JSON list of C-alpha atoms in Angstrom, two decimals:
[
{"chain": "A", "resi": 1, "resn": "VAL", "atom": "CA", "xyz": [0.00, 0.00, 0.00]},
{"chain": "A", "resi": 2, "resn": "SER", "atom": "CA", "xyz": [1.80, 3.05, -1.17]},
{"chain": "A", "resi": 3, "resn": "ASN", "atom": "CA", "xyz": [-0.64, 5.81, -1.93]},
{"chain": "A", "resi": 4, "resn": "GLY", "atom": "CA", "xyz": [-3.61, 4.89, 0.28]},
{"chain": "A", "resi": 5, "resn": "GLU", "atom": "CA", "xyz": [-4.84, 2.16, -1.98]},
{"chain": "A", "resi": 6, "resn": "VAL", "atom": "CA", "xyz": [-6.12, -1.05, -0.49]},
{"chain": "A", "resi": 7, "resn": "LYS", "atom": "CA", "xyz": [-5.96, -4.10, -2.65]},
{"chain": "A", "resi": 8, "resn": "GLY", "atom": "CA", "xyz": [-8.11, -7.12, -2.07]},
{"chain": "A", "resi": 9, "resn": "ASN", "atom": "CA", "xyz": [-10.50, -9.56, -3.62]},
{"chain": "A", "resi": 10, "resn": "VAL", "atom": "CA", "xyz": [-14.25, -9.24, -3.61]},
{"chain": "A", "resi": 11, "resn": "TYR", "atom": "CA", "xyz": [-16.15, -12.49, -3.49]},
{"chain": "A", "resi": 12, "resn": "ALA", "atom": "CA", "xyz": [-19.83, -12.91, -4.22]},
{"chain": "A", "resi": 13, "resn": "LYS", "atom": "CA", "xyz": [-21.82, -14.29, -1.31]},
{"chain": "A", "resi": 14, "resn": "PRO", "atom": "CA", "xyz": [-23.33, -17.63, -2.30]},
{"chain": "A", "resi": 15, "resn": "THR", "atom": "CA", "xyz": [-27.06, -18.16, -2.12]},
{"chain": "A", "resi": 16, "resn": "VAL", "atom": "CA", "xyz": [-28.50, -21.47, -0.99]},
{"chain": "A", "resi": 17, "resn": "ASN", "atom": "CA", "xyz": [-32.09, -22.59, -1.00]},
{"chain": "A", "resi": 18, "resn": "ALA", "atom": "CA", "xyz": [-32.98, -25.71, 0.97]},
{"chain": "A", "resi": 19, "resn": "GLY", "atom": "CA", "xyz": [-36.54, -25.34, -0.26]},
{"chain": "A", "resi": 20, "resn": "PRO", "atom": "CA", "xyz": [-39.84, -24.58, 1.45]},
{"chain": "A", "resi": 21, "resn": "ASP", "atom": "CA", "xyz": [-40.93, -26.34, 4.62]},
{"chain": "A", "resi": 22, "resn": "ILE", "atom": "CA", "xyz": [-42.59, -29.59, 3.56]},
{"chain": "A", "resi": 23, "resn": "ALA", "atom": "CA", "xyz": [-44.74, -32.45, 4.72]},
{"chain": "A", "resi": 24, "resn": "ILE", "atom": "CA", "xyz": [-43.92, -35.58, 2.75]},
{"chain": "A", "resi": 25, "resn": "CYS", "atom": "CA", "xyz": [-44.55, -39.28, 2.86]},
{"chain": "A", "resi": 26, "resn": "ALA", "atom": "CA", "xyz": [-41.75, -41.38, 4.34]},
{"chain": "A", "resi": 27, "resn": "ASP", "atom": "CA", "xyz": [-41.39, -43.38, 1.13]},
{"chain": "A", "resi": 28, "resn": "SER", "atom": "CA", "xyz": [-40.50, -40.21, -0.82]},
{"chain": "A", "resi": 29, "resn": "ALA", "atom": "CA", "xyz": [-37.93, -38.74, 1.52]},
{"chain": "A", "resi": 30, "resn": "LYS", "atom": "CA", "xyz": [-35.84, -36.68, -0.95]},
{"chain": "A", "resi": 31, "resn": "ILE", "atom": "CA", "xyz": [-36.22, -33.11, 0.25]},
{"chain": "A", "resi": 32, "resn": "VAL", "atom": "CA", "xyz": [-33.78, -31.05, -1.75]},
{"chain": "A", "resi": 33, "resn": "SER", "atom": "CA", "xyz": [-30.84, -30.82, -4.12]},
{"chain": "A", "resi": 34, "resn": "ILE", "atom": "CA", "xyz": [-29.06, -27.57, -3.33]},
{"chain": "A", "resi": 35, "resn": "GLY", "atom": "CA", "xyz": [-26.45, -27.26, -6.09]},
{"chain": "A", "resi": 36, "resn": "THR", "atom": "CA", "xyz": [-22.65, -27.13, -6.19]},
{"chain": "A", "resi": 37, "resn": "TYR", "atom": "CA", "xyz": [-20.53, -25.33, -3.61]},
{"chain": "A", "resi": 38, "resn": "ASN", "atom": "CA", "xyz": [-16.94, -25.56, -2.37]},
{"chain": "A", "resi": 39, "resn": "THR", "atom": "CA", "xyz": [-18.21, -27.01, 0.89]},
{"chain": "A", "resi": 40, "resn": "ILE", "atom": "CA", "xyz": [-21.59, -28.27, 2.04]},
{"chain": "A", "resi": 41, "resn": "ARG", "atom": "CA", "xyz": [-22.35, -29.24, 5.63]},
{"chain": "A", "resi": 42, "resn": "TRP", "atom": "CA", "xyz": [-25.76, -30.31, 6.92]},
{"chain": "A", "resi": 43, "resn": "ASN", "atom": "CA", "xyz": [-26.64, -30.22, 10.61]},
{"chain": "A", "resi": 44, "resn": "ASP", "atom": "CA", "xyz": [-25.87, -33.95, 10.93]},
{"chain": "A", "resi": 45, "resn": "GLY", "atom": "CA", "xyz": [-22.44, -33.61, 9.29]},
{"chain": "A", "resi": 46, "resn": "ARG", "atom": "CA", "xyz": [-23.43, -34.91, 5.86]},
{"chain": "A", "resi": 47, "resn": "THR", "atom": "CA", "xyz": [-21.80, -33.20, 2.91]},
{"chain": "A", "resi": 48, "resn": "ASP", "atom": "CA", "xyz": [-24.01, -34.30, 0.01]},
{"chain": "A", "resi": 49, "resn": "ALA", "atom": "CA", "xyz": [-25.76, -31.76, -2.22]},
{"chain": "A", "resi": 50, "resn": "THR", "atom": "CA", "xyz": [-28.84, -34.00, -2.36]},
{"chain": "A", "resi": 51, "resn": "ARG", "atom": "CA", "xyz": [-30.52, -34.52, 0.99]},
{"chain": "A", "resi": 52, "resn": "TYR", "atom": "CA", "xyz": [-32.88, -37.26, 2.07]},
{"chain": "A", "resi": 53, "resn": "ALA", "atom": "CA", "xyz": [-34.94, -37.06, 5.24]},
{"chain": "A", "resi": 54, "resn": "ARG", "atom": "CA", "xyz": [-35.30, -40.22, 7.31]},
{"chain": "A", "resi": 55, "resn": "TYR", "atom": "CA", "xyz": [-37.00, -38.43, 10.21]},
{"chain": "A", "resi": 56, "resn": "SER", "atom": "CA", "xyz": [-39.04, -35.30, 10.86]},
{"chain": "A", "resi": 57, "resn": "GLY", "atom": "CA", "xyz": [-37.21, -32.21, 12.00]},
{"chain": "A", "resi": 58, "resn": "LEU", "atom": "CA", "xyz": [-35.44, -29.02, 11.12]},
{"chain": "A", "resi": 59, "resn": "PHE", "atom": "CA", "xyz": [-32.61, -29.51, 8.63]},
{"chain": "A", "resi": 60, "resn": "TYR", "atom": "CA", "xyz": [-30.07, -26.76, 8.10]},
{"chain": "A", "resi": 61, "resn": "VAL", "atom": "CA", "xyz": [-27.21, -26.45, 5.69]},
{"chain": "A", "resi": 62, "resn": "ASP", "atom": "CA", "xyz": [-24.12, -24.23, 5.59]},
{"chain": "A", "resi": 63, "resn": "VAL", "atom": "CA", "xyz": [-22.37, -23.73, 2.25]},
{"chain": "A", "resi": 64, "resn": "THR", "atom": "CA", "xyz": [-19.25, -21.86, 1.24]},
{"chain": "A", "resi": 65, "resn": "ASN", "atom": "CA", "xyz": [-17.88, -20.63, -2.04]},
{"chain": "A", "resi": 66, "resn": "ASP", "atom": "CA", "xyz": [-14.44, -19.12, -1.93]},
{"chain": "A", "resi": 67, "resn": "HIS", "atom": "CA", "xyz": [-14.41, -17.27, 1.41]},
{"chain": "A", "resi": 68, "resn": "CYS", "atom": "CA", "xyz": [-18.12, -16.54, 1.74]},
{"chain": "A", "resi": 69, "resn": "LYS", "atom": "CA", "xyz": [-20.73, -18.51, 3.62]},
{"chain": "A", "resi": 70, "resn": "ALA", "atom": "CA", "xyz": [-24.52, -18.87, 3.38]},
{"chain": "A", "resi": 71, "resn": "SER", "atom": "CA", "xyz": [-27.08, -20.93, 5.30]},
{"chain": "A", "resi": 72, "resn": "ASP", "atom": "CA", "xyz": [-30.65, -22.08, 4.96]},
{"chain": "A", "resi": 73, "resn": "THR", "atom": "CA", "xyz": [-33.12, -24.33, 6.76]},
{"chain": "A", "resi": 74, "resn": "VAL", "atom": "CA", "xyz": [-36.04, -26.56, 5.85]},
{"chain": "A", "resi": 75, "resn": "LEU", "atom": "CA", "xyz": [-38.60, -28.03, 8.24]},
{"chain": "A", "resi": 76, "resn": "VAL", "atom": "CA", "xyz": [-39.59, -31.57, 7.26]},
{"chain": "A", "resi": 77, "resn": "GLU", "atom": "CA", "xyz": [-42.59, -33.47, 8.58]},
{"chain": "A", "resi": 78, "resn": "LEU", "atom": "CA", "xyz": [-42.56, -37.12, 7.54]},
{"chain": "A", "resi": 79, "resn": "SER", "atom": "CA", "xyz": [-45.79, -39.08, 7.53]},
{"chain": "A", "resi": 80, "resn": "ARG", "atom": "CA", "xyz": [-45.82, -42.86, 7.64]},
{"chain": "A", "resi": 81, "resn": "LEU", "atom": "CA", "xyz": [-47.74, -44.86, 5.06]},
{"chain": "A", "resi": 82, "resn": "PRO", "atom": "CA", "xyz": [-51.09, -45.98, 6.42]},
{"chain": "A", "resi": 83, "resn": "ASN", "atom": "CA", "xyz": [-51.36, -49.70, 7.05]},
{"chain": "A", "resi": 84, "resn": "VAL", "atom": "CA", "xyz": [-54.07, -50.97, 4.71]},
{"chain": "A", "resi": 85, "resn": "ASP", "atom": "CA", "xyz": [-54.41, -54.70, 4.25]},
{"chain": "A", "resi": 86, "resn": "LEU", "atom": "CA", "xyz": [-57.52, -56.06, 2.57]},
{"chain": "A", "resi": 87, "resn": "PRO", "atom": "CA", "xyz": [-57.93, -59.84, 2.60]},
{"chain": "A", "resi": 88, "resn": "GLU", "atom": "CA", "xyz": [-56.75, -62.00, -0.25]},
{"chain": "A", "resi": 89, "resn": "ASP", "atom": "CA", "xyz": [-59.10, -62.45, -3.19]},
{"chain": "A", "resi": 90, "resn": "THR", "atom": "CA", "xyz": [-62.19, -64.18, -1.82]},
{"chain": "A", "resi": 91, "resn": "THR", "atom": "CA", "xyz": [-64.99, -66.38, -3.12]},
{"chain": "A", "resi": 92, "resn": "ILE", "atom": "CA", "xyz": [-68.40, -66.67, -1.47]},
{"chain": "A", "resi": 93, "resn": "CYS", "atom": "CA", "xyz": [-71.74, -68.21, -2.41]},
{"chain": "A", "resi": 94, "resn": "LYS", "atom": "CA", "xyz": [-74.65, -66.11, -3.59]},
{"chain": "A", "resi": 95, "resn": "GLY", "atom": "CA", "xyz": [-76.79, -65.04, -0.66]},
{"chain": "A", "resi": 96, "resn": "ASN", "atom": "CA", "xyz": [-73.74, -64.62, 1.60]},
{"chain": "A", "resi": 97, "resn": "PHE", "atom": "CA", "xyz": [-71.62, -61.52, 2.16]},
{"chain": "A", "resi": 98, "resn": "ILE", "atom": "CA", "xyz": [-68.18, -60.52, 3.34]},
{"chain": "A", "resi": 99, "resn": "ILE", "atom": "CA", "xyz": [-67.36, -57.67, 5.70]},
{"chain": "A", "resi": 100, "resn": "PHE", "atom": "CA", "xyz": [-64.14, -55.85, 4.87]},
{"chain": "A", "resi": 101, "resn": "THR", "atom": "CA", "xyz": [-62.87, -54.24, 8.09]},
{"chain": "A", "resi": 102, "resn": "ILE", "atom": "CA", "xyz": [-59.66, -52.23, 8.17]},
{"chain": "A", "resi": 103, "resn": "GLY", "atom": "CA", "xyz": [-58.01, -50.34, 11.04]},
{"chain": "A", "resi": 104, "resn": "GLU", "atom": "CA", "xyz": [-57.76, -47.13, 9.00]},
{"chain": "A", "resi": 105, "resn": "ARG", "atom": "CA", "xyz": [-60.69, -45.09, 7.74]},
{"chain": "A", "resi": 106, "resn": "GLY", "atom": "CA", "xyz": [-60.67, -44.32, 4.05]},
{"chain": "A", "resi": 107, "resn": "THR", "atom": "CA", "xyz": [-62.67, -44.00, 0.85]},
{"chain": "A", "resi": 108, "resn": "TRP", "atom": "CA", "xyz": [-64.02, -47.19, -0.70]},
{"chain": "A", "resi": 109, "resn": "ASN", "atom": "CA", "xyz": [-64.45, -47.62, -4.44]},
{"chain": "A", "resi": 110, "resn": "ASP", "atom": "CA", "xyz": [-68.22, -46.99, -4.07]},
{"chain": "A", "resi": 111, "resn": "GLY", "atom": "CA", "xyz": [-67.49, -43.53, -2.63]},
{"chain": "A", "resi": 112, "resn": "SER", "atom": "CA", "xyz": [-68.38, -44.40, 0.97]},
{"chain": "A", "resi": 113, "resn": "PHE", "atom": "CA", "xyz": [-66.01, -43.40, 3.76]},
{"chain": "A", "resi": 114, "resn": "GLY", "atom": "CA", "xyz": [-65.14, -45.52, 6.77]},
{"chain": "A", "resi": 115, "resn": "ASN", "atom": "CA", "xyz": [-63.25, -48.59, 7.85]},
{"chain": "A", "resi": 116, "resn": "THR", "atom": "CA", "xyz": [-65.94, -51.19, 7.07]},
{"chain": "A", "resi": 117, "resn": "LEU", "atom": "CA", "xyz": [-67.65, -52.24, 3.84]},
{"chain": "A", "resi": 118, "resn": "ILE", "atom": "CA", "xyz": [-70.19, -55.05, 3.36]},
{"chain": "A", "resi": 119, "resn": "ALA", "atom": "CA", "xyz": [-69.91, -56.70, -0.06]},
{"chain": "A", "resi": 120, "resn": "ASN", "atom": "CA", "xyz": [-72.16, -59.31, -1.68]},
{"chain": "A", "resi": 121, "resn": "GLU", "atom": "CA", "xyz": [-71.51, -58.82, -5.40]},
{"chain": "A", "resi": 122, "resn": "SER", "atom": "CA", "xyz": [-68.63, -59.99, -7.58]},
{"chain": "A", "resi": 123, "resn": "GLY", "atom": "CA", "xyz": [-66.11, -57.29, -8.39]},
{"chain": "A", "resi": 124, "resn": "LYS", "atom": "CA", "xyz": [-62.98, -55.44, -7.40]},
{"chain": "A", "resi": 125, "resn": "TYR", "atom": "CA", "xyz": [-63.15, -53.60, -4.08]},
{"chain": "A", "resi": 126, "resn": "SER", "atom": "CA", "xyz": [-60.61, -50.96, -3.14]},
{"chain": "A", "resi": 127, "resn": "LEU", "atom": "CA", "xyz": [-59.90, -48.70, -0.20]},
{"chain": "A", "resi": 128, "resn": "THR", "atom": "CA", "xyz": [-57.82, -45.52, -0.40]},
{"chain": "A", "resi": 129, "resn": "VAL", "atom": "CA", "xyz": [-56.48, -44.12, 2.87]},
{"chain": "A", "resi": 130, "resn": "VAL", "atom": "CA", "xyz": [-54.90, -40.68, 3.16]},
{"chain": "A", "resi": 131, "resn": "LYS", "atom": "CA", "xyz": [-52.82, -39.98, 6.25]},
{"chain": "A", "resi": 132, "resn": "GLY", "atom": "CA", "xyz": [-50.89, -36.74, 6.31]},
{"chain": "A", "resi": 133, "resn": "SER", "atom": "CA", "xyz": [-49.18, -36.51, 2.94]},
{"chain": "A", "resi": 134, "resn": "CYS", "atom": "CA", "xyz": [-49.32, -40.28, 2.34]},
{"chain": "A", "resi": 135, "resn": "THR", "atom": "CA", "xyz": [-51.86, -42.14, 0.24]},
{"chain": "A", "resi": 136, "resn": "THR", "atom": "CA", "xyz": [-52.23, -45.91, 0.11]},
{"chain": "A", "resi": 137, "resn": "THR", "atom": "CA", "xyz": [-54.68, -47.90, -2.00]},
{"chain": "A", "resi": 138, "resn": "GLU", "atom": "CA", "xyz": [-55.38, -51.60, -1.51]},
{"chain": "A", "resi": 139, "resn": "GLU", "atom": "CA", "xyz": [-57.57, -53.83, -3.69]},
{"chain": "A", "resi": 140, "resn": "ALA", "atom": "CA", "xyz": [-59.27, -57.20, -3.33]},
{"chain": "A", "resi": 141, "resn": "ASN", "atom": "CA", "xyz": [-61.38, -59.20, -5.73]},
{"chain": "A", "resi": 142, "resn": "LEU", "atom": "CA", "xyz": [-64.62, -60.82, -4.62]},
{"chain": "A", "resi": 143, "resn": "THR", "atom": "CA", "xyz": [-66.21, -63.62, -6.61]},
{"chain": "A", "resi": 144, "resn": "VAL", "atom": "CA", "xyz": [-69.80, -64.58, -5.84]},
{"chain": "A", "resi": 145, "resn": "LEU", "atom": "CA", "xyz": [-70.79, -68.04, -7.07]},
{"chain": "A", "resi": 146, "resn": "ALA", "atom": "CA", "xyz": [-74.30, -69.21, -7.78]},
{"chain": "A", "resi": 147, "resn": "PRO", "atom": "CA", "xyz": [-75.32, -72.04, -5.46]},
{"chain": "A", "resi": 148, "resn": "PRO", "atom": "CA", "xyz": [-75.19, -75.51, -6.98]},
{"chain": "A", "resi": 149, "resn": "VAL", "atom": "CA", "xyz": [-78.39, -76.79, -8.52]},
{"chain": "A", "resi": 150, "resn": "PHE", "atom": "CA", "xyz": [-79.46, -80.32, -7.65]},
{"chain": "A", "resi": 151, "resn": "ASN", "atom": "CA", "xyz": [-82.02, -81.99, -9.84]},
{"chain": "A", "resi": 152, "resn": "ILE", "atom": "CA", "xyz": [-83.32, -84.89, -7.77]},
{"chain": "A", "resi": 153, "resn": "PRO", "atom": "CA", "xyz": [-86.41, -86.64, -9.10]},
{"chain": "A", "resi": 154, "resn": "ASP", "atom": "CA", "xyz": [-89.30, -87.35, -6.78]},
{"chain": "A", "resi": 155, "resn": "THR", "atom": "CA", "xyz": [-88.43, -90.64, -5.14]},
{"chain": "A", "resi": 156, "resn": "THR", "atom": "CA", "xyz": [-89.85, -92.82, -2.43]},
{"chain": "A", "resi": 157, "resn": "ILE", "atom": "CA", "xyz": [-87.23, -93.91, 0.07]},
{"chain": "A", "resi": 158, "resn": "CYS", "atom": "CA", "xyz": [-87.73, -96.83, 2.38]},
{"chain": "A", "resi": 159, "resn": "SER", "atom": "CA", "xyz": [-86.40, -96.74, 5.89]},
{"chain": "A", "resi": 160, "resn": "ASN", "atom": "CA", "xyz": [-82.85, -98.07, 6.20]},
{"chain": "A", "resi": 161, "resn": "ALA", "atom": "CA", "xyz": [-82.57, -98.45, 2.42]},
{"chain": "A", "resi": 162, "resn": "PRO", "atom": "CA", "xyz": [-79.60, -96.89, 0.59]},
{"chain": "A", "resi": 163, "resn": "PHE", "atom": "CA", "xyz": [-80.28, -93.94, -1.69]},
{"chain": "A", "resi": 164, "resn": "ARG", "atom": "CA", "xyz": [-78.03, -92.55, -4.40]},
{"chain": "A", "resi": 165, "resn": "VAL", "atom": "CA", "xyz": [-78.24, -89.08, -5.88]},
{"chain": "A", "resi": 166, "resn": "PRO", "atom": "CA", "xyz": [-78.28, -89.42, -9.66]},
{"chain": "A", "resi": 167, "resn": "GLU", "atom": "CA", "xyz": [-75.33, -87.83, -11.45]}
]
């Protein structure tokens, strides 16, 4: 410095965006890809540009480019998939019915809402449950069979005498 001049470098402050606060389903836990920086450090020590959330909480990231630093946060609320388990495909006889009962309340394929549905017609039955940001749909097929028809002619049967049903 000879004549009052100061020499130095000016560095641009980096910008980082960890994204908006989000509520996501646990099976889709990618929350953000922040870009390329000289250094990246998340609150848990990870250094990846792409971040996956395995738990709910506040995630913060510090980044540096050259000599400048920036930070951002994102609040993540993970929802677990609802447990929906309809029975295996089922067959019943006409005149009978099956009661589908599930622990979670949801929307059935007929538009009704609840955790129970009584079915007595052949077809595909489904239940969609929404819990937080998670949606699960389960399906089951029901087959209703006509009862067997027996054509037995009028017959007189003697006591203690064998009787055969004609084929």
